[in-house]
Amino acid sequence: MTSVPRLGSGLPLVARADELAQLTSALARARAGSAGAVLLSGDAGVGKSRVLAEFTAMAIADGAKVLTGHCLGMGDAGLPYLPFTEVVEQLRATQPDLVAGHPALEPAAALPTRQDDGEHNVGQLRLFDAVLGVLTELSTHSPVVLAIEDLHWADPSTRDLLSFLFTRLGSQRLLVVATYRSDDMHRQHPLRPLLAELLRLPVTERLDLKPFDPPDAQGFARALLGDEADGDVVATIAERSEGNAFFAEELAATAAAGEARRSGDRFAGAVAASNSLPWTLTEVLLARLEQLSPAAQRVVRAVSVTGRRHVRHSTVSAVLEMAADDLETALREAVQHHVLVPSDMAEDAYTFRHALLREAVYNDLLPGERVRLHTSYAKLATKQEAKYAESLAYHARHSNDLPTALRASVQAASNARDVGALAAELRHLEQALELWDAVDDPEEVTGLDALTLHRKAGYAASAAGHPERAVGFCRAALAIADREDDPVLAADVRRQLAQAQLGVGRWSDFEQTIAEAWQLIKDEPASKARAWVLAKLAMRGHKYTDFGDDRSLAEAAIADARESGSASAEVDALITLAYVDTTAGRIEEACDRLEQARLRAVEADAPEVELRAIYNLAVTRGEQGRLDVAADVADSGARRAAELGLTWSPYGLELRWSQVLVHYARGAWDDAAEAAAPPGDQVSDVISALIAAAGGLVQVARGRFGEAERMLARVRPQWERDSQIAQLAGVAGAELACWQGRPDVATDLISEAIDVIRKSSHSGWPLGGIRLGTLGLAAEADLAEQARHRRDTEAEADAVAKGNRYAEFVEQTAEHGRPRAGELGPEGLAWLTRMRAERQRLLGESDPERWREVINAFGYGEPYPQALAQWRLAEALIGRGDREAAAAEVGASLAAAEKLGAEPLADACRELSRRARLGSSGARSSVPDTLTQREMSVLRLVADGHTNRQIGAELFISEKTVSVHVSRVMSKLGATSRTEAVAIAYQRGLLDN
């Protein structure tokens, strides 16, 4: 008998040991609690699915839970979230309680977009949060492999969800493996931007599967045909396949079939057989099709048109109208010839053995045949149009039934919105807009007008994270609205445009557009549109109205909202009014309004606005100095965000950021670190970067300098996007540099951060400026002290001059800034007090009373700045000769530092105590005691400015020996230069004045 090639999963894997090793290593890291992702790429047919199948089989054998999902070849018209729908169904079948614990995974869980109220769709956020939550929870029991195949066909919503997951991979025991065709990645392919984004993440690896090299190609062909196969046939298949595994399989099957016809049971005439092999993959695949009977070929052609991963028996029967026996015979023949295989995703369904087979068959259809088959599928989908709108739109477009395609696209957009697939909704709406002018009477077909469709697209683009496209759609809608004689409608479209402009940071455009809206609607009676225009005007637009201030505007918006029944506009205006109260110093009134807004948002089922109210309440209490209250509000808000499935919404993340800052301030550093470490270390978005930068404060204060340096490097590209990132990262970086004995680096960082925030009108600017300026002054004070030790009067004068400029900057900022609460509050006043104490230290006149004032100023609840001030107070007391008082202060500072876990401060206290001989101040010190007497002598001469030659002459040793001693001193002190070694030695008390 002729040897039959072993196709599919039964074929042993050849020459892929390195690729499997990379995947298993990634899984090992995930098993240890370091989640990761691998993007497995390669040309069509190169063997990606085989490698993935082998790897997942190994993972299952090793105790991992494997979940698989597939994307379909229907382009952006595909079913939204299809691979994740498959994953959820696998979980529902095996762990229904786990799925039930995440209600957003239910098909009807997403909230519809309240476009008339300006409320965004939060269904997508809830769904994303639920998917991450269920995978994270699952990974606590065993490692999880999430395998997504054919990412090049992913729909927009699937791409968005994958981006969300990749950027939040952290400590879960989770590995994501996604395959895609690299040869499909043309310049305009929609996957390209996502790949660029994902490959920048530290959790992502790339695994590019190459074709077999010649020896491996021959080994693969031999494995296909068996050991008895003729060598010439094996060589020919290896050469013609060009290392492509699927092409080799098809060539082998063609050769075997041809030889069987010639010789019956042996490979006689192998050379003739090899010479008759077709040269292209398409020819090979179509040759396989030609082996089928006409009926089987007809069935295979019909299946190729679906564009789906699988097609049910009943669907093929309905489309072809074949007799049941004839259809079963044809299907059995197609399966026996390895063209179709039973689907593993649905009962009584079939799919092509390989996507390349489907593509070859579909591309070989005659134009009329293709249109007829698409028409048949469209007629079938029309019977359940609401359910199968995506499929109907796809087949109607390809059968040139444009009215049906338009109607189905609008319905598909609605279906996508209902499941929170915002990107898919946007794509369907864009398709509808493309078809609009090609259809006679499109309003009759869809039941919509062009204005409504453009507005829907604007809302969808904004919600899906495409603000620039939202502006474009809104401008198109405005052009239509202005042709109507309806001022309320024109005003409301402008309000939508203004919101979109705000989303891209165009404040001046926002103000102009919302002012135009007000002029159109100001004389109209109360309505939802008028309430929203007033609510947005209250943010910054009173100068365009007859209202005296933003307070009057907010109150008018509330009144209109209540009269018209727009709960979202009412809550939005209440929060704005609370902000106005805060800036006027009416803090308690503001907090009462925020609580009122929160309760009203709960009643109105407006979760985004509810979280906004809680966040503003937490920030306001923190700025009051009521840190424990602020911490309770922030913690409860974060829990509420989790309950709503909105942990990763903008205000869910803002609440996490506020948690980090308030817990850091009150000295609860474990809580701060926990809040600063959500799953994933991606900082490409503003809020994640803010959280990471805030967490850097904790890392630096605890002495985890390596972690802090890596965080600051990741955050640095985000400085220009939000001034608060520059503030927090600048503070963390400056404190890190000062603890490392590099005050010159600290001043450079602070100067850059101040340049960034000086350009910003952000409300956090005054306090951020005061804090940065004070730290800049402190760094210059360090430089001045080092210069005085070196008797470098020029360097001292330079440091004093720069420090004085920082002091003037802080004073001006405090006087002319516009803080959120209208006044600096306890934290701002405390930093001003510290600035004045640092200024005296800059001049070499550190006054103990100034540092006592700093201690008292931070007494409202910030223990770390108090402990730092006690350390400085001890230094000042030593300078005044009051050793007993200094010992008490340094002991108190050390105790506080040890309680907090502030290792750099604790070390500084021990060093100061030892240097001043104040007695035992505790345990260990990070100052090296291992410098030899000769190394100390060399260090003193280096501090005096001697060259190696001068030091050698002074100590009667060779210049080379001096160089060795200097290198050892630098190594022991952790310095990278002679100057830095001297600075560290002075700071740590190794060198006396």
PDB file of N, CA, C and O in Angstrom, residues 822-878:
ATOM      1  N   GLY A 822      -8.417  77.419  47.138  1.00  0.00           N
ATOM      2  CA  GLY A 822      -8.342  78.852  47.317  1.00  0.00           C
ATOM      3  C   GLY A 822      -7.251  79.286  48.276  1.00  0.00           C
ATOM      4  O   GLY A 822      -6.905  80.462  48.357  1.00  0.00           O
ATOM      5  N   GLU A 823      -6.721  78.369  49.049  1.00  0.00           N
ATOM      6  CA  GLU A 823      -5.603  78.646  49.947  1.00  0.00           C
ATOM      7  C   GLU A 823      -4.740  77.400  49.995  1.00  0.00           C
ATOM      8  O   GLU A 823      -5.144  76.333  49.535  1.00  0.00           O
ATOM      9  N   LEU A 824      -3.551  77.534  50.548  1.00  0.00           N
ATOM     10  CA  LEU A 824      -2.600  76.429  50.453  1.00  0.00           C
ATOM     11  C   LEU A 824      -2.992  75.212  51.262  1.00  0.00           C
ATOM     12  O   LEU A 824      -2.694  74.085  50.886  1.00  0.00           O
ATOM     13  N   GLY A 825      -3.645  75.406  52.369  1.00  0.00           N
ATOM     14  CA  GLY A 825      -3.962  74.268  53.205  1.00  0.00           C
ATOM     15  C   GLY A 825      -2.769  73.839  54.030  1.00  0.00           C
ATOM     16  O   GLY A 825      -1.650  74.335  53.842  1.00  0.00           O
ATOM     17  N   PRO A 826      -2.950  72.867  54.935  1.00  0.00           N
ATOM     18  CA  PRO A 826      -1.860  72.498  55.844  1.00  0.00           C
ATOM     19  C   PRO A 826      -0.627  71.951  55.148  1.00  0.00           C
ATOM     20  O   PRO A 826       0.494  72.243  55.554  1.00  0.00           O
ATOM     21  N   GLU A 827      -0.795  71.177  54.076  1.00  0.00           N
ATOM     22  CA  GLU A 827       0.378  70.610  53.407  1.00  0.00           C
ATOM     23  C   GLU A 827       1.196  71.707  52.731  1.00  0.00           C
ATOM     24  O   GLU A 827       2.425  71.753  52.854  1.00  0.00           O
ATOM     25  N   GLY A 828       0.528  72.629  52.019  1.00  0.00           N
ATOM     26  CA  GLY A 828       1.249  73.715  51.370  1.00  0.00           C
ATOM     27  C   GLY A 828       1.970  74.596  52.362  1.00  0.00           C
ATOM     28  O   GLY A 828       3.128  75.001  52.148  1.00  0.00           O
ATOM     29  N   LEU A 829       1.301  74.909  53.481  1.00  0.00           N
ATOM     30  CA  LEU A 829       1.933  75.742  54.502  1.00  0.00           C
ATOM     31  C   LEU A 829       3.129  75.037  55.125  1.00  0.00           C
ATOM     32  O   LEU A 829       4.153  75.662  55.435  1.00  0.00           O
ATOM     33  N   ALA A 830       3.019  73.720  55.310  1.00  0.00           N
ATOM     34  CA  ALA A 830       4.130  72.962  55.896  1.00  0.00           C
ATOM     35  C   ALA A 830       5.340  72.983  54.972  1.00  0.00           C
ATOM     36  O   ALA A 830       6.488  73.145  55.410  1.00  0.00           O
ATOM     37  N   TRP A 831       5.106  72.832  53.666  1.00  0.00           N
ATOM     38  CA  TRP A 831       6.234  72.870  52.728  1.00  0.00           C
ATOM     39  C   TRP A 831       6.845  74.271  52.660  1.00  0.00           C
ATOM     40  O   TRP A 831       8.067  74.409  52.488  1.00  0.00           O
ATOM     41  N   LEU A 832       6.031  75.300  52.786  1.00  0.00           N
ATOM     42  CA  LEU A 832       6.590  76.653  52.847  1.00  0.00           C
ATOM     43  C   LEU A 832       7.502  76.805  54.063  1.00  0.00           C
ATOM     44  O   LEU A 832       8.577  77.416  53.986  1.00  0.00           O
ATOM     45  N   THR A 833       7.069  76.242  55.189  1.00  0.00           N
ATOM     46  CA  THR A 833       7.875  76.308  56.406  1.00  0.00           C
ATOM     47  C   THR A 833       9.191  75.574  56.217  1.00  0.00           C
ATOM     48  O   THR A 833      10.262  76.046  56.622  1.00  0.00           O
ATOM     49  N   ARG A 834       9.140  74.414  55.569  1.00  0.00           N
ATOM     50  CA  ARG A 834      10.374  73.679  55.320  1.00  0.00           C
ATOM     51  C   ARG A 834      11.287  74.457  54.379  1.00  0.00           C
ATOM     52  O   ARG A 834      12.509  74.474  54.553  1.00  0.00           O
ATOM     53  N   MET A 835      10.703  75.113  53.374  1.00  0.00           N
ATOM     54  CA  MET A 835      11.521  75.896  52.447  1.00  0.00           C
ATOM     55  C   MET A 835      12.343  76.938  53.199  1.00  0.00           C
ATOM     56  O   MET A 835      13.533  77.127  52.924  1.00  0.00           O
ATOM     57  N   ARG A 836      11.726  77.592  54.176  1.00  0.00           N
ATOM     58  CA  ARG A 836      12.442  78.639  54.906  1.00  0.00           C
ATOM     59  C   ARG A 836      13.547  78.058  55.775  1.00  0.00           C
ATOM     60  O   ARG A 836      14.608  78.665  55.938  1.00  0.00           O
ATOM     61  N   ALA A 837      13.323  76.872  56.309  1.00  0.00           N
ATOM     62  CA  ALA A 837      14.378  76.206  57.081  1.00  0.00           C
ATOM     63  C   ALA A 837      15.526  75.769  56.168  1.00  0.00           C
ATOM     64  O   ALA A 837      16.705  75.900  56.519  1.00  0.00           O
ATOM     65  N   GLU A 838      15.185  75.259  54.985  1.00  0.00           N
ATOM     66  CA  GLU A 838      16.226  74.846  54.041  1.00  0.00           C
ATOM     67  C   GLU A 838      17.031  76.055  53.558  1.00  0.00           C
ATOM     68  O   GLU A 838      18.231  75.945  53.295  1.00  0.00           O
ATOM     69  N   ARG A 839      16.379  77.178  53.472  1.00  0.00           N
ATOM     70  CA  ARG A 839      17.109  78.374  53.003  1.00  0.00           C
ATOM     71  C   ARG A 839      18.204  78.757  53.992  1.00  0.00           C
ATOM     72  O   ARG A 839      19.291  79.186  53.590  1.00  0.00           O
ATOM     73  N   GLN A 840      17.921  78.618  55.278  1.00  0.00           N
ATOM     74  CA  GLN A 840      18.967  78.905  56.271  1.00  0.00           C
ATOM     75  C   GLN A 840      20.098  77.881  56.179  1.00  0.00           C
ATOM     76  O   GLN A 840      21.272  78.222  56.311  1.00  0.00           O
ATOM     77  N   ARG A 841      19.733  76.613  55.945  1.00  0.00           N
ATOM     78  CA  ARG A 841      20.773  75.596  55.781  1.00  0.00           C
ATOM     79  C   ARG A 841      21.623  75.904  54.562  1.00  0.00           C
ATOM     80  O   ARG A 841      22.840  75.676  54.556  1.00  0.00           O
ATOM     81  N   LEU A 842      20.997  76.423  53.507  1.00  0.00           N
ATOM     82  CA  LEU A 842      21.723  76.836  52.308  1.00  0.00           C
ATOM     83  C   LEU A 842      22.817  77.840  52.650  1.00  0.00           C
ATOM     84  O   LEU A 842      23.929  77.776  52.115  1.00  0.00           O
ATOM     85  N   LEU A 843      22.499  78.739  53.573  1.00  0.00           N
ATOM     86  CA  LEU A 843      23.442  79.798  53.928  1.00  0.00           C
ATOM     87  C   LEU A 843      24.429  79.374  55.011  1.00  0.00           C
ATOM     88  O   LEU A 843      25.245  80.181  55.460  1.00  0.00           O
ATOM     89  N   GLY A 844      24.321  78.119  55.469  1.00  0.00           N
ATOM     90  CA  GLY A 844      25.212  77.638  56.519  1.00  0.00           C
ATOM     91  C   GLY A 844      24.815  78.128  57.888  1.00  0.00           C
ATOM     92  O   GLY A 844      25.637  78.157  58.800  1.00  0.00           O
ATOM     93  N   GLU A 845      23.548  78.527  58.046  1.00  0.00           N
ATOM     94  CA  GLU A 845      23.087  79.101  59.309  1.00  0.00           C
ATOM     95  C   GLU A 845      21.853  78.358  59.813  1.00  0.00           C
ATOM     96  O   GLU A 845      20.855  78.966  60.205  1.00  0.00           O
ATOM     97  N   SER A 846      21.902  77.034  59.771  1.00  0.00           N
ATOM     98  CA  SER A 846      20.725  76.249  60.134  1.00  0.00           C
ATOM     99  C   SER A 846      20.294  76.561  61.559  1.00  0.00           C
ATOM    100  O   SER A 846      21.068  76.467  62.510  1.00  0.00           O
ATOM    101  N   ASP A 847      19.014  76.932  61.703  1.00  0.00           N
ATOM    102  CA  ASP A 847      18.451  77.374  62.974  1.00  0.00           C
ATOM    103  C   ASP A 847      17.553  76.277  63.525  1.00  0.00           C
ATOM    104  O   ASP A 847      16.561  75.893  62.885  1.00  0.00           O
ATOM    105  N   PRO A 848      17.846  75.751  64.734  1.00  0.00           N
ATOM    106  CA  PRO A 848      16.994  74.709  65.301  1.00  0.00           C
ATOM    107  C   PRO A 848      15.520  75.103  65.380  1.00  0.00           C
ATOM    108  O   PRO A 848      14.636  74.259  65.172  1.00  0.00           O
ATOM    109  N   GLU A 849      15.231  76.368  65.664  1.00  0.00           N
ATOM    110  CA  GLU A 849      13.834  76.786  65.797  1.00  0.00           C
ATOM    111  C   GLU A 849      13.085  76.641  64.483  1.00  0.00           C
ATOM    112  O   GLU A 849      11.895  76.328  64.472  1.00  0.00           O
ATOM    113  N   ARG A 850      13.772  76.909  63.381  1.00  0.00           N
ATOM    114  CA  ARG A 850      13.131  76.735  62.080  1.00  0.00           C
ATOM    115  C   ARG A 850      12.714  75.284  61.862  1.00  0.00           C
ATOM    116  O   ARG A 850      11.620  75.004  61.352  1.00  0.00           O
ATOM    117  N   TRP A 851      13.573  74.358  62.264  1.00  0.00           N
ATOM    118  CA  TRP A 851      13.245  72.944  62.062  1.00  0.00           C
ATOM    119  C   TRP A 851      12.173  72.475  63.034  1.00  0.00           C
ATOM    120  O   TRP A 851      11.371  71.594  62.697  1.00  0.00           O
ATOM    121  N   ARG A 852      12.112  73.082  64.217  1.00  0.00           N
ATOM    122  CA  ARG A 852      11.000  72.768  65.132  1.00  0.00           C
ATOM    123  C   ARG A 852       9.671  73.234  64.513  1.00  0.00           C
ATOM    124  O   ARG A 852       8.628  72.574  64.663  1.00  0.00           O
ATOM    125  N   GLU A 853       9.711  74.370  63.818  1.00  0.00           N
ATOM    126  CA  GLU A 853       8.506  74.855  63.144  1.00  0.00           C
ATOM    127  C   GLU A 853       8.065  73.882  62.047  1.00  0.00           C
ATOM    128  O   GLU A 853       6.864  73.657  61.834  1.00  0.00           O
ATOM    129  N   VAL A 854       9.023  73.305  61.353  1.00  0.00           N
ATOM    130  CA  VAL A 854       8.699  72.322  60.313  1.00  0.00           C
ATOM    131  C   VAL A 854       8.038  71.103  60.936  1.00  0.00           C
ATOM    132  O   VAL A 854       7.026  70.586  60.421  1.00  0.00           O
ATOM    133  N   ILE A 855       8.597  70.633  62.049  1.00  0.00           N
ATOM    134  CA  ILE A 855       8.024  69.469  62.739  1.00  0.00           C
ATOM    135  C   ILE A 855       6.568  69.751  63.115  1.00  0.00           C
ATOM    136  O   ILE A 855       5.672  68.928  62.893  1.00  0.00           O
ATOM    137  N   ASN A 856       6.335  70.912  63.657  1.00  0.00           N
ATOM    138  CA  ASN A 856       4.972  71.277  64.060  1.00  0.00           C
ATOM    139  C   ASN A 856       4.052  71.429  62.846  1.00  0.00           C
ATOM    140  O   ASN A 856       2.872  71.057  62.891  1.00  0.00           O
ATOM    141  N   ALA A 857       4.591  71.991  61.744  1.00  0.00           N
ATOM    142  CA  ALA A 857       3.760  72.237  60.561  1.00  0.00           C
ATOM    143  C   ALA A 857       3.237  70.942  59.953  1.00  0.00           C
ATOM    144  O   ALA A 857       2.115  70.895  59.433  1.00  0.00           O
ATOM    145  N   PHE A 858       4.034  69.883  60.018  1.00  0.00           N
ATOM    146  CA  PHE A 858       3.587  68.588  59.483  1.00  0.00           C
ATOM    147  C   PHE A 858       2.857  67.753  60.537  1.00  0.00           C
ATOM    148  O   PHE A 858       2.548  66.589  60.291  1.00  0.00           O
ATOM    149  N   GLY A 859       2.552  68.364  61.660  1.00  0.00           N
ATOM    150  CA  GLY A 859       1.925  67.627  62.747  1.00  0.00           C
ATOM    151  C   GLY A 859       0.487  67.249  62.512  1.00  0.00           C
ATOM    152  O   GLY A 859      -0.120  66.549  63.328  1.00  0.00           O
ATOM    153  N   TYR A 860      -0.106  67.698  61.402  1.00  0.00           N
ATOM    154  CA  TYR A 860      -1.502  67.343  61.117  1.00  0.00           C
ATOM    155  C   TYR A 860      -1.665  65.891  60.712  1.00  0.00           C
ATOM    156  O   TYR A 860      -2.774  65.404  60.546  1.00  0.00           O
ATOM    157  N   GLY A 861      -0.527  65.184  60.489  1.00  0.00           N
ATOM    158  CA  GLY A 861      -0.679  63.765  60.180  1.00  0.00           C
ATOM    159  C   GLY A 861       0.319  63.182  59.217  1.00  0.00           C
ATOM    160  O   GLY A 861       0.125  62.061  58.734  1.00  0.00           O
ATOM    161  N   GLU A 862       1.421  63.885  58.912  1.00  0.00           N
ATOM    162  CA  GLU A 862       2.439  63.339  58.006  1.00  0.00           C
ATOM    163  C   GLU A 862       3.700  63.001  58.796  1.00  0.00           C
ATOM    164  O   GLU A 862       4.541  63.873  59.043  1.00  0.00           O
ATOM    165  N   PRO A 863       3.893  61.741  59.178  1.00  0.00           N
ATOM    166  CA  PRO A 863       5.023  61.382  60.046  1.00  0.00           C
ATOM    167  C   PRO A 863       6.382  61.414  59.350  1.00  0.00           C
ATOM    168  O   PRO A 863       7.397  61.696  59.991  1.00  0.00           O
ATOM    169  N   TYR A 864       6.419  61.123  58.048  1.00  0.00           N
ATOM    170  CA  TYR A 864       7.724  61.053  57.383  1.00  0.00           C
ATOM    171  C   TYR A 864       8.393  62.423  57.276  1.00  0.00           C
ATOM    172  O   TYR A 864       9.572  62.567  57.653  1.00  0.00           O
ATOM    173  N   PRO A 865       7.719  63.477  56.804  1.00  0.00           N
ATOM    174  CA  PRO A 865       8.371  64.798  56.798  1.00  0.00           C
ATOM    175  C   PRO A 865       8.750  65.267  58.197  1.00  0.00           C
ATOM    176  O   PRO A 865       9.748  65.977  58.367  1.00  0.00           O
ATOM    177  N   GLN A 866       7.957  64.857  59.206  1.00  0.00           N
ATOM    178  CA  GLN A 866       8.320  65.206  60.580  1.00  0.00           C
ATOM    179  C   GLN A 866       9.634  64.542  60.980  1.00  0.00           C
ATOM    180  O   GLN A 866      10.510  65.184  61.577  1.00  0.00           O
ATOM    181  N   ALA A 867       9.769  63.259  60.642  1.00  0.00           N
ATOM    182  CA  ALA A 867      11.000  62.546  60.999  1.00  0.00           C
ATOM    183  C   ALA A 867      12.207  63.135  60.266  1.00  0.00           C
ATOM    184  O   ALA A 867      13.303  63.251  60.839  1.00  0.00           O
ATOM    185  N   LEU A 868      12.022  63.518  59.008  1.00  0.00           N
ATOM    186  CA  LEU A 868      13.107  64.170  58.275  1.00  0.00           C
ATOM    187  C   LEU A 868      13.511  65.487  58.958  1.00  0.00           C
ATOM    188  O   LEU A 868      14.702  65.801  59.087  1.00  0.00           O
ATOM    189  N   ALA A 869      12.508  66.244  59.401  1.00  0.00           N
ATOM    190  CA  ALA A 869      12.799  67.519  60.066  1.00  0.00           C
ATOM    191  C   ALA A 869      13.514  67.292  61.391  1.00  0.00           C
ATOM    192  O   ALA A 869      14.376  68.099  61.792  1.00  0.00           O
ATOM    193  N   GLN A 870      13.183  66.207  62.105  1.00  0.00           N
ATOM    194  CA  GLN A 870      13.878  65.903  63.361  1.00  0.00           C
ATOM    195  C   GLN A 870      15.357  65.596  63.112  1.00  0.00           C
ATOM    196  O   GLN A 870      16.225  65.984  63.901  1.00  0.00           O
ATOM    197  N   TRP A 871      15.627  64.900  62.020  1.00  0.00           N
ATOM    198  CA  TRP A 871      17.022  64.626  61.651  1.00  0.00           C
ATOM    199  C   TRP A 871      17.765  65.933  61.375  1.00  0.00           C
ATOM    200  O   TRP A 871      18.877  66.144  61.861  1.00  0.00           O
ATOM    201  N   ARG A 872      17.148  66.819  60.598  1.00  0.00           N
ATOM    202  CA  ARG A 872      17.774  68.118  60.329  1.00  0.00           C
ATOM    203  C   ARG A 872      17.903  68.953  61.600  1.00  0.00           C
ATOM    204  O   ARG A 872      18.889  69.678  61.791  1.00  0.00           O
ATOM    205  N   LEU A 873      16.925  68.837  62.480  1.00  0.00           N
ATOM    206  CA  LEU A 873      16.995  69.561  63.755  1.00  0.00           C
ATOM    207  C   LEU A 873      18.195  69.074  64.560  1.00  0.00           C
ATOM    208  O   LEU A 873      18.931  69.881  65.164  1.00  0.00           O
ATOM    209  N   ALA A 874      18.406  67.746  64.571  1.00  0.00           N
ATOM    210  CA  ALA A 874      19.560  67.207  65.293  1.00  0.00           C
ATOM    211  C   ALA A 874      20.860  67.755  64.723  1.00  0.00           C
ATOM    212  O   ALA A 874      21.782  68.111  65.472  1.00  0.00           O
ATOM    213  N   GLU A 875      20.955  67.854  63.395  1.00  0.00           N
ATOM    214  CA  GLU A 875      22.148  68.436  62.781  1.00  0.00           C
ATOM    215  C   GLU A 875      22.349  69.881  63.238  1.00  0.00           C
ATOM    216  O   GLU A 875      23.472  70.305  63.572  1.00  0.00           O
ATOM    217  N   ALA A 876      21.248  70.650  63.245  1.00  0.00           N
ATOM    218  CA  ALA A 876      21.350  72.056  63.656  1.00  0.00           C
ATOM    219  C   ALA A 876      21.761  72.168  65.120  1.00  0.00           C
ATOM    220  O   ALA A 876      22.556  73.046  65.499  1.00  0.00           O
ATOM    221  N   LEU A 877      21.241  71.292  65.971  1.00  0.00           N
ATOM    222  CA  LEU A 877      21.592  71.315  67.391  1.00  0.00           C
ATOM    223  C   LEU A 877      23.060  70.961  67.594  1.00  0.00           C
ATOM    224  O   LEU A 877      23.739  71.535  68.468  1.00  0.00           O
ATOM    225  N   ILE A 878      23.573  70.019  66.819  1.00  0.00           N
ATOM    226  CA  ILE A 878      24.995  69.681  66.902  1.00  0.00           C
ATOM    227  C   ILE A 878      25.825  70.910  66.549  1.00  0.00           C
ATOM    228  O   ILE A 878      26.837  71.219  67.188  1.00  0.00           O
TER     229      ILE A 878
END
